Short mmCIF file of C-alpha atoms and ligand atoms in Angstrom, two decimals:
data_model
loop_
_atom_site.label_atom_id
_atom_site.label_comp_id
_atom_site.label_asym_id
_atom_site.label_seq_id
_atom_site.Cartn_x
_atom_site.Cartn_y
_atom_site.Cartn_z
CA MET X 1 124.72 105.55 78.60
CA ARG X 2 126.30 105.01 81.90
CA ILE X 3 123.22 104.40 84.84
CA ALA X 4 124.16 104.72 87.66
CA VAL X 5 122.37 104.19 91.08
CA ALA X 6 123.87 106.55 94.58
CA LYS X 7 124.11 104.82 98.14
CA GLU X 8 121.23 106.68 99.99
CA VAL X 9 123.05 108.85 102.24
CA GLU X 10 120.59 110.37 104.79
CA VAL X 11 120.02 109.46 107.96
CA GLY X 12 117.18 106.50 108.38
CA GLU X 13 116.59 105.84 104.77
CA HIS X 14 117.01 102.75 104.35
CA ARG X 15 115.72 102.42 101.15
CA VAL X 16 117.94 101.89 97.14
CA ALA X 17 116.88 103.09 93.81
CA ALA X 18 117.59 100.47 91.54
CA VAL X 19 117.62 96.69 92.92
CA PRO X 20 119.60 93.64 91.50
CA ASP X 21 116.87 92.35 89.18
CA VAL X 22 115.96 95.84 87.89
CA VAL X 23 119.39 95.82 87.24
CA ALA X 24 119.77 93.52 85.50
CA ARG X 25 116.78 94.78 82.92
CA LEU X 26 118.36 97.56 82.42
CA VAL X 27 122.30 95.60 81.31
CA LYS X 28 120.18 93.45 79.24
CA GLN X 29 118.73 96.27 76.98
CA GLY X 30 122.57 97.69 76.79
CA LEU X 31 122.76 100.46 79.32
CA GLU X 32 126.25 100.29 81.53
CA VAL X 33 126.01 100.16 85.53
CA TRP X 34 127.42 102.21 88.03
CA VAL X 35 126.19 101.46 91.69
CA GLU X 36 127.70 102.38 94.22
CA ALA X 37 129.29 100.16 97.03
CA GLY X 38 126.84 99.85 100.29
CA ALA X 39 124.24 101.03 97.70
CA GLY X 40 121.91 97.95 98.79
CA GLU X 41 123.32 97.27 102.26
CA GLY X 42 120.06 98.78 104.22
CA SER X 43 118.55 96.35 102.27
CA PHE X 44 119.80 93.44 101.85
CA TRP X 45 121.23 93.34 98.84
CA SER X 46 125.35 92.80 98.59
CA ASP X 47 127.89 94.68 95.56
CA ARG X 48 127.42 91.25 95.58
CA ALA X 49 124.30 90.33 94.23
CA TYR X 50 123.91 94.08 91.70
CA GLU X 51 127.56 92.60 90.46
CA ASP X 52 126.49 89.36 89.46
CA ALA X 53 123.06 90.82 87.96
CA GLY X 54 125.38 93.22 85.62
CA ALA X 55 126.84 96.13 87.30
CA LYS X 56 130.11 97.35 88.26
CA ILE X 57 130.18 98.72 91.60
CA VAL X 58 131.81 102.33 92.40
CA SER X 59 133.59 102.83 95.52
CA ASP X 60 134.16 106.70 94.64
CA THR X 61 131.37 108.10 95.63
CA ALA X 62 132.42 111.76 93.23
CA ALA X 63 132.91 109.51 89.77
CA ILE X 64 129.20 108.34 90.44
CA TRP X 65 127.67 111.42 90.32
CA GLY X 66 129.78 113.24 88.23
CA GLU X 67 130.21 110.11 85.79
CA ALA X 68 127.51 109.02 85.61
CA ASP X 69 124.20 109.52 82.13
CA VAL X 70 121.00 109.11 84.20
CA LEU X 71 121.64 108.32 88.18
CA LEU X 72 119.30 107.04 90.12
CA LYS X 73 118.01 107.83 93.87
CA VAL X 74 114.87 107.35 96.55
CA GLY X 75 114.93 110.50 98.75
CA VAL X 76 115.63 114.01 97.96
CA PRO X 77 120.00 114.96 96.84
CA TYR X 78 121.44 117.39 99.33
CA GLU X 79 123.34 120.81 96.79
CA HIS X 80 126.41 119.20 97.78
CA GLU X 81 125.41 116.21 95.52
CA ILE X 82 124.29 117.50 93.01
CA GLU X 83 127.34 120.09 92.63
CA GLN X 84 129.01 116.91 91.38
CA MET X 85 126.52 115.76 88.37
CA ARG X 86 128.07 117.28 85.07
CA SER X 87 126.39 120.04 82.13
CA GLY X 88 124.04 117.20 80.88
CA SER X 89 122.45 114.68 83.08
CA THR X 90 119.93 113.72 84.06
CA LEU X 91 118.30 112.39 87.84
CA ILE X 92 115.93 110.03 88.67
CA SER X 93 114.95 111.51 92.51
CA PHE X 94 111.86 111.90 94.67
CA LEU X 95 112.46 115.99 94.80
CA ASN X 96 110.90 116.99 96.45
CA PRO X 97 110.08 120.57 94.78
CA PHE X 98 107.35 122.20 95.28
CA SER X 99 109.99 123.04 98.91
CA GLN X 100 113.08 123.33 97.34
CA HIS X 101 113.38 125.57 95.85
CA ASN X 102 117.27 126.47 96.68
CA LEU X 103 118.12 122.67 94.89
CA VAL X 104 115.11 123.47 91.98
CA GLN X 105 117.72 126.47 91.34
CA ARG X 106 120.16 124.28 91.79
CA LEU X 107 119.46 122.22 89.55
CA ALA X 108 118.46 124.04 87.07
CA SER X 109 121.55 125.80 86.44
CA ARG X 110 124.13 122.98 86.31
CA ARG X 111 121.76 121.86 83.88
CA VAL X 112 120.98 118.48 85.25
CA THR X 113 118.03 117.20 83.58
CA ALA X 114 115.72 116.57 87.05
CA PHE X 115 113.06 114.65 87.19
CA ALA X 116 111.00 113.85 90.09
CA MET X 117 109.06 110.86 91.22
CA GLU X 118 106.70 112.54 92.72
CA LEU X 119 105.39 114.22 89.56
CA ILE X 120 104.33 111.25 88.31
CA PRO X 121 101.05 111.93 86.50
CA ARG X 122 98.18 109.54 88.96
CA THR X 123 96.77 107.91 85.21
CA THR X 124 96.43 104.30 84.12
CA ARG X 125 98.93 104.64 81.67
CA ALA X 126 101.58 105.31 84.68
CA GLN X 127 100.66 103.42 86.90
CA SER X 128 103.16 101.09 87.25
CA MET X 129 105.88 104.22 87.27
CA ASP X 130 103.71 106.11 90.49
CA ALA X 131 106.49 105.67 93.38
CA LEU X 132 104.13 107.78 95.09
CA SER X 133 101.80 104.74 95.18
CA SER X 134 103.66 102.25 95.86
CA GLN X 135 105.60 103.87 98.69
CA ALA X 136 102.17 105.47 100.54
CA SER X 137 101.31 101.73 100.47
CA VAL X 138 103.62 100.12 102.27
CA ALA X 139 103.07 102.92 104.98
CA GLY X 140 99.13 102.70 104.92
CA TYR X 141 100.73 98.43 105.60
CA LYS X 142 102.78 100.00 108.00
CA ALA X 143 100.95 101.83 109.98
CA VAL X 144 98.85 99.29 110.82
CA LEU X 145 100.71 97.21 111.86
CA ILE X 146 102.16 99.80 114.36
CA ALA X 147 98.63 100.47 115.73
CA ALA X 148 98.47 96.71 116.10
CA ALA X 149 101.47 96.84 118.73
CA ALA X 150 100.90 98.93 120.34
CA LEU X 151 97.81 98.32 121.25
CA PRO X 152 97.17 97.02 124.61
CA LYS X 153 94.38 94.59 123.10
CA TYR X 154 94.15 91.49 120.05
CA PHE X 155 92.81 92.99 116.91
CA PRO X 156 90.81 90.75 116.10
CA MET X 157 87.84 88.59 117.57
CA LEU X 158 89.31 85.67 119.98
CA THR X 159 86.81 83.06 120.99
CA THR X 160 88.80 80.93 124.18
CA ALA X 161 88.16 79.16 127.00
CA ALA X 162 89.28 81.83 128.49
CA GLY X 163 86.49 84.05 127.35
CA THR X 164 85.44 85.81 124.91
CA ILE X 165 87.77 88.71 123.08
CA PRO X 166 85.18 91.59 120.55
CA PRO X 167 87.07 92.48 117.64
CA ALA X 168 89.38 96.28 118.33
CA LYS X 169 87.37 99.30 116.23
CA VAL X 170 90.21 100.83 113.42
CA PHE X 171 89.05 103.80 112.49
CA VAL X 172 90.45 104.75 108.48
CA ILE X 173 90.96 109.47 108.09
CA GLY X 174 92.02 109.12 104.33
CA ALA X 175 91.05 106.57 102.28
CA GLY X 176 94.50 107.11 99.68
CA VAL X 177 96.19 104.59 98.62
CA ALA X 178 97.46 104.12 102.29
CA GLY X 179 94.03 104.70 103.89
CA LEU X 180 92.48 101.77 101.14
CA GLN X 181 95.53 99.61 101.89
CA ALA X 182 95.70 100.20 106.16
CA ILE X 183 92.11 98.82 105.20
CA ALA X 184 92.58 95.78 104.41
CA THR X 185 95.43 95.73 105.89
CA ALA X 186 93.58 95.78 109.68
CA ARG X 187 90.42 94.07 108.01
CA ARG X 188 93.34 91.17 107.44
CA LEU X 189 93.95 90.94 111.27
CA GLY X 190 90.20 90.15 112.29
CA ALA X 191 89.34 94.27 113.50
CA VAL X 192 86.28 95.86 112.27
CA VAL X 193 86.95 98.67 110.10
CA GLU X 194 85.65 102.28 109.44
CA ALA X 195 87.15 104.73 107.39
CA PHE X 196 86.27 108.55 106.42
CA ASP X 197 87.53 110.19 103.39
CA ILE X 198 86.54 113.76 101.42
CA ARG X 199 85.69 112.34 98.27
CA PRO X 200 82.58 110.53 97.75
CA ALA X 201 83.97 108.51 95.62
CA VAL X 202 86.17 105.93 97.37
CA LYS X 203 82.50 104.50 99.59
CA GLU X 204 83.01 102.21 96.35
CA GLU X 205 86.50 100.88 97.19
CA VAL X 206 85.79 101.38 100.72
CA GLN X 207 83.67 98.84 101.32
CA SER X 208 84.68 96.47 98.32
CA LEU X 209 87.24 96.01 101.48
CA GLY X 210 84.61 95.16 103.82
CA ALA X 211 84.84 98.66 105.86
CA LYS X 212 82.55 100.61 106.54
CA PHE X 213 81.96 103.72 105.11
CA VAL X 214 81.13 107.12 107.63
CA GLU X 215 79.33 108.89 104.89
CA VAL X 216 79.21 113.12 105.49
CA ASN X 217 76.98 115.59 102.76
CA LEU X 218 78.81 118.95 102.10
CA ASP X 219 77.48 120.91 100.30
CA GLU X 220 80.35 121.57 98.02
CA ASP X 221 82.90 119.12 94.90
CA THR X 222 85.23 117.83 97.30
CA VAL X 223 87.30 116.61 94.81
CA ALA X 224 90.06 118.62 92.92
CA SER X 225 92.16 117.99 89.47
CA GLY X 226 93.39 114.57 89.90
CA GLY X 227 91.30 113.24 91.65
CA TYR X 228 93.23 114.64 94.64
CA ALA X 229 90.85 115.87 97.25
CA LYS X 230 90.74 120.02 97.35
CA GLU X 231 90.42 121.73 100.84
CA VAL X 232 87.34 122.47 101.66
CA SER X 233 85.01 125.67 104.05
CA ASP X 234 85.38 126.02 106.83
CA ALA X 235 81.41 124.94 107.07
CA SER X 236 83.25 121.91 105.62
CA LYS X 237 85.25 121.05 107.49
CA GLU X 238 82.68 121.54 111.00
CA ARG X 239 80.73 119.43 109.21
CA SER X 240 83.49 116.85 108.85
CA GLN X 241 84.15 117.04 112.29
CA GLN X 242 81.23 116.72 113.57
CA VAL X 243 80.27 113.16 112.23
CA ILE X 244 84.82 112.32 112.57
CA ALA X 245 84.49 113.64 116.64
CA GLU X 246 81.32 110.52 116.69
CA HIS X 247 84.07 107.97 115.10
CA VAL X 248 86.85 109.17 116.97
CA LYS X 249 86.03 108.58 120.49
CA GLY X 250 84.26 104.71 119.24
CA ALA X 251 87.87 103.94 118.19
CA ASP X 252 90.92 101.58 119.73
CA ALA X 253 93.27 102.31 116.95
CA VAL X 254 93.14 105.93 114.84
CA ILE X 255 94.11 105.40 111.07
CA THR X 256 94.92 108.97 110.02
CA THR X 257 96.06 109.70 105.86
CA ALA X 258 94.77 113.11 105.16
CA GLN X 259 96.11 114.61 101.88
CA VAL X 260 95.57 117.69 100.51
CA PRO X 261 98.47 117.42 97.72
CA GLY X 262 100.80 121.02 98.62
CA ARG X 263 99.28 122.26 101.22
CA LYS X 264 99.94 121.97 104.89
CA ALA X 265 97.28 118.63 106.05
CA PRO X 266 93.82 119.06 107.17
CA LEU X 267 93.38 118.89 110.93
CA LEU X 268 90.95 116.40 111.68
CA VAL X 269 91.12 115.19 114.84
CA THR X 270 91.21 117.86 117.82
CA GLU X 271 92.06 117.52 121.17
CA GLU X 272 88.09 117.35 122.39
CA MET X 273 88.65 114.26 120.19
CA VAL X 274 91.63 113.19 121.53
CA ALA X 275 90.46 113.04 125.26
CA GLN X 276 86.94 111.65 124.29
CA MET X 277 88.83 108.32 123.25
CA LYS X 278 89.03 105.05 125.28
CA PRO X 279 92.20 105.07 127.43
CA GLY X 280 95.01 102.03 125.41
CA SER X 281 93.56 103.71 122.12
CA VAL X 282 96.29 104.47 119.44
CA ILE X 283 95.99 106.94 116.96
CA VAL X 284 99.02 106.31 114.33
CA ASP X 285 98.80 109.79 111.70
CA LEU X 286 101.00 109.29 108.71
CA ALA X 287 100.35 112.75 107.27
CA GLY X 288 102.70 113.83 110.22
CA GLU X 289 105.63 114.91 107.70
CA SER X 290 103.17 117.33 107.30
CA GLY X 291 101.52 119.44 109.55
CA GLY X 292 99.29 116.38 110.97
CA ASN X 293 95.54 115.38 111.13
CA CYS X 294 96.05 114.62 114.93
CA ALA X 295 96.27 118.15 116.94
CA CYS X 296 98.86 116.37 119.53
CA THR X 297 100.86 114.74 117.22
CA GLU X 298 104.66 115.78 116.87
CA ALA X 299 106.60 113.84 113.71
CA GLY X 300 108.59 111.32 115.16
CA LYS X 301 107.75 111.03 118.06
CA ASP X 302 105.67 109.20 120.23
CA VAL X 303 103.08 111.54 122.85
CA GLN X 304 101.29 110.50 125.44
CA ARG X 305 97.68 112.25 125.96
CA HIS X 306 94.89 111.48 127.26
CA GLY X 307 95.63 108.13 128.27
CA VAL X 308 96.06 107.43 123.85
CA THR X 309 99.03 106.89 122.72
CA ILE X 310 99.42 109.05 119.09
CA ILE X 311 102.77 107.86 117.24
CA GLY X 312 103.83 110.17 113.93
CA PRO X 313 106.37 107.47 112.62
CA ILE X 314 108.54 109.37 109.49
CA ASN X 315 110.18 107.80 106.09
CA LEU X 316 107.90 104.23 106.95
CA PRO X 317 108.49 103.09 103.36
CA SER X 318 112.03 103.33 104.66
CA SER X 319 111.75 101.14 107.35
CA MET X 320 109.84 97.65 105.71
CA PRO X 321 113.16 98.29 102.63
CA VAL X 322 113.24 95.72 100.57
CA HIS X 323 109.41 95.77 99.12
CA ALA X 324 109.45 99.19 98.89
CA SER X 325 113.04 99.26 97.34
CA GLN X 326 111.79 96.80 94.97
CA MET X 327 108.42 98.16 94.05
CA TYR X 328 110.16 102.22 93.58
CA ALA X 329 112.64 100.59 92.02
CA LYS X 330 110.49 98.44 89.34
CA ASN X 331 108.65 102.55 89.12
CA VAL X 332 112.48 103.90 88.38
CA LEU X 333 112.83 101.22 85.62
CA THR X 334 109.54 101.81 83.92
CA LEU X 335 109.92 105.00 83.51
CA VAL X 336 113.61 104.78 82.17
CA GLN X 337 112.69 102.47 79.27
CA TYR X 338 109.94 105.08 78.47
CA LEU X 339 112.43 107.76 78.45
CA VAL X 340 115.32 105.65 76.85
CA LYS X 341 115.14 104.82 73.39
CA ASP X 342 117.81 103.37 71.21
CA GLY X 343 119.69 103.67 74.11
CA ALA X 344 119.38 107.10 74.22
CA LEU X 345 116.77 109.03 76.85
CA GLN X 346 114.47 111.13 74.25
CA LEU X 347 112.02 113.81 75.74
CA ASN X 348 109.14 115.10 74.56
CA PHE X 349 107.36 117.11 76.54
CA GLU X 350 104.56 117.22 74.32
CA ASP X 351 104.18 113.82 76.44
CA ASP X 352 102.17 114.60 79.32
CA ILE X 353 104.69 112.10 81.52
CA VAL X 354 107.96 113.88 80.06
CA LYS X 355 105.87 116.99 80.98
CA SER X 356 104.72 116.91 84.27
CA THR X 357 107.17 115.30 86.35
CA CYS X 358 110.65 116.66 84.36
CA VAL X 359 111.20 119.61 87.73
CA THR X 360 114.66 120.45 85.59
CA HIS X 361 115.90 120.81 80.97
CA ALA X 362 118.81 122.89 79.97
CA GLY X 363 119.01 125.55 82.25
CA GLU X 364 115.84 125.83 83.23
CA ILE X 365 112.42 124.80 85.15
CA CYS X 366 110.35 123.24 83.04
CA ASN X 367 107.86 121.67 84.17
CA GLN X 368 105.22 124.73 85.19
CA ARG X 369 103.73 125.18 88.17
CA VAL X 370 106.73 124.65 89.77
CA ARG X 371 108.37 127.26 87.81
CA GLU X 372 104.88 129.33 89.06
CA LEU X 373 105.94 129.09 92.62
CA SER X 374 109.95 129.72 91.95
CA LEU X 375 108.93 132.46 90.36
CA SER X 376 106.70 133.79 92.95
CA LEU X 377 109.77 133.32 95.92
CA VAL X 378 111.21 135.46 93.70
CA GLY X 379 108.63 137.60 93.50
CA ASN X 380 108.13 138.21 97.62
CA GLY X 381 111.71 138.73 97.31
P1 NAD P 1 96.33 111.82 99.31
O1 NAD P 1 98.16 111.17 99.52
O2 NAD P 1 97.16 112.98 98.77
O3 NAD P 1 95.37 112.14 99.93
C1 NAD P 1 94.73 110.57 100.91
C2 NAD P 1 93.89 110.56 100.60
O4 NAD P 1 93.22 112.73 102.16
C3 NAD P 1 92.50 111.02 99.71
O5 NAD P 1 91.49 109.88 99.42
C4 NAD P 1 92.44 112.12 100.30
O6 NAD P 1 90.68 112.66 99.92
C5 NAD P 1 92.00 111.83 101.55
N1 NAD P 1 91.47 114.08 102.32
C6 NAD P 1 91.96 114.93 101.90
N2 NAD P 1 91.52 115.68 102.48
C7 NAD P 1 90.79 114.77 103.31
C8 NAD P 1 90.03 115.58 104.81
N3 NAD P 1 89.75 117.06 105.13
N4 NAD P 1 89.26 114.67 104.91
C9 NAD P 1 89.40 112.96 104.47
N5 NAD P 1 89.25 112.63 103.53
C10 NAD P 1 90.98 114.00 103.53
O7 NAD P 1 95.76 110.44 97.84
P2 NAD P 1 96.38 109.85 97.37
O8 NAD P 1 96.14 108.21 97.85
O9 NAD P 1 97.89 110.21 96.67
O10 NAD P 1 95.58 108.76 96.36
C11 NAD P 1 94.94 110.70 95.16
C12 NAD P 1 94.04 110.59 94.50
O11 NAD P 1 95.23 109.66 93.66
C13 NAD P 1 93.04 109.56 94.89
O12 NAD P 1 92.27 109.39 93.83
C14 NAD P 1 93.49 107.63 93.70
O13 NAD P 1 92.23 107.30 94.01
C15 NAD P 1 94.42 108.61 93.16
N6 NAD P 1 95.12 108.22 92.02
C16 NAD P 1 94.72 107.36 90.52
C17 NAD P 1 96.24 106.01 90.16
C18 NAD P 1 96.24 106.09 89.32
O14 NAD P 1 94.51 106.09 88.55
N7 NAD P 1 96.64 105.69 88.78
C19 NAD P 1 96.59 105.70 90.84
C20 NAD P 1 96.84 106.55 92.64
C21 NAD P 1 95.70 107.18 93.35
#
């Protein structure tokens, strides 16, 4: 069985789907590995390092896409890329399947078996394949470094001959994987950290990282299946916004990470709240790409409003490509090892990992949620 690693072509994407260590593990398992020439360049792995790990370096992009049994990628592929895939071959990548309807349709019609890395179930069994978590943790870490670099103040408390500097106050909104990593990073830099999440269950995790949990008592269940947050009622939104406003006002840096899967990110920090912040304060909005948690966020830009800098970074994991790729590659390796038995892919559609993650197979859209969404779009013309 031949596994191929494609070079990412999206501008700003520096990650790679397999690092040399992972290639060596696949080769040891008896699999043939092709790596597109230059695939590791953005994350500082040379073609030579892949060759030393046992891969064949292939310069012909059409051969990488057309002659692989299993194609590994990070970012959502372009349609012209999947047009080159053979019927019956397999693609493992982020696919954004709830938005990329045309792509999913093309994958099905080309009879490609496609696995969407964002659909790996968030279960203990699938933890080592969980690419959303590995990449969100990079984003949470980097968000704090961006905030610290943009803040015209120290993060830690300093007692110096030139006076005492109080620690910066950081407020993290959304304490999922990225938020918890942001809390830990801000604490390591010496900031005083508060955090809010609509799911009360995260209180203990927040506290165990040395941050204060900001509580809001809501009269409704805020947790959906899989442990994700639910979209809440307008009354609950208003109640949490009142509490958020008090804490945003006192913060030097606000890191927002709140997301509700499959929906636009909730708007939590209004322009009025920004106007109440101290001049020089910073907001880093990790939800910028899905609409933003802050009303002033512009994805991919740094904007100034009311003396506050609002930063809406795009694809933060790619800004730390060495470790982001290393972790993503480990996630992919674990999935491949899970699927390959005796040198061939063996797909058991009763298995929850295969059932959740496999989007297209044998000409069909086989993930139920993706199929329903796709049918509803066809129905709506
Ligand atoms: P996410 O990216 O979907 O959302 C980030 C955070 O935003 C979440 O904590 C969510 O509760 C919060 N949020 C949503 N709406 C909000 C609002 N209006 N106000 C404040 N906060 C709001 O989340 P994620 O980081 O991908 O994690 C989602 C869930 O999956 C969590 O329960 C996490 O513990 C769980 N998880 C489990 C595993 C595992 O068991 N292996 C692995 C990773 C994550």
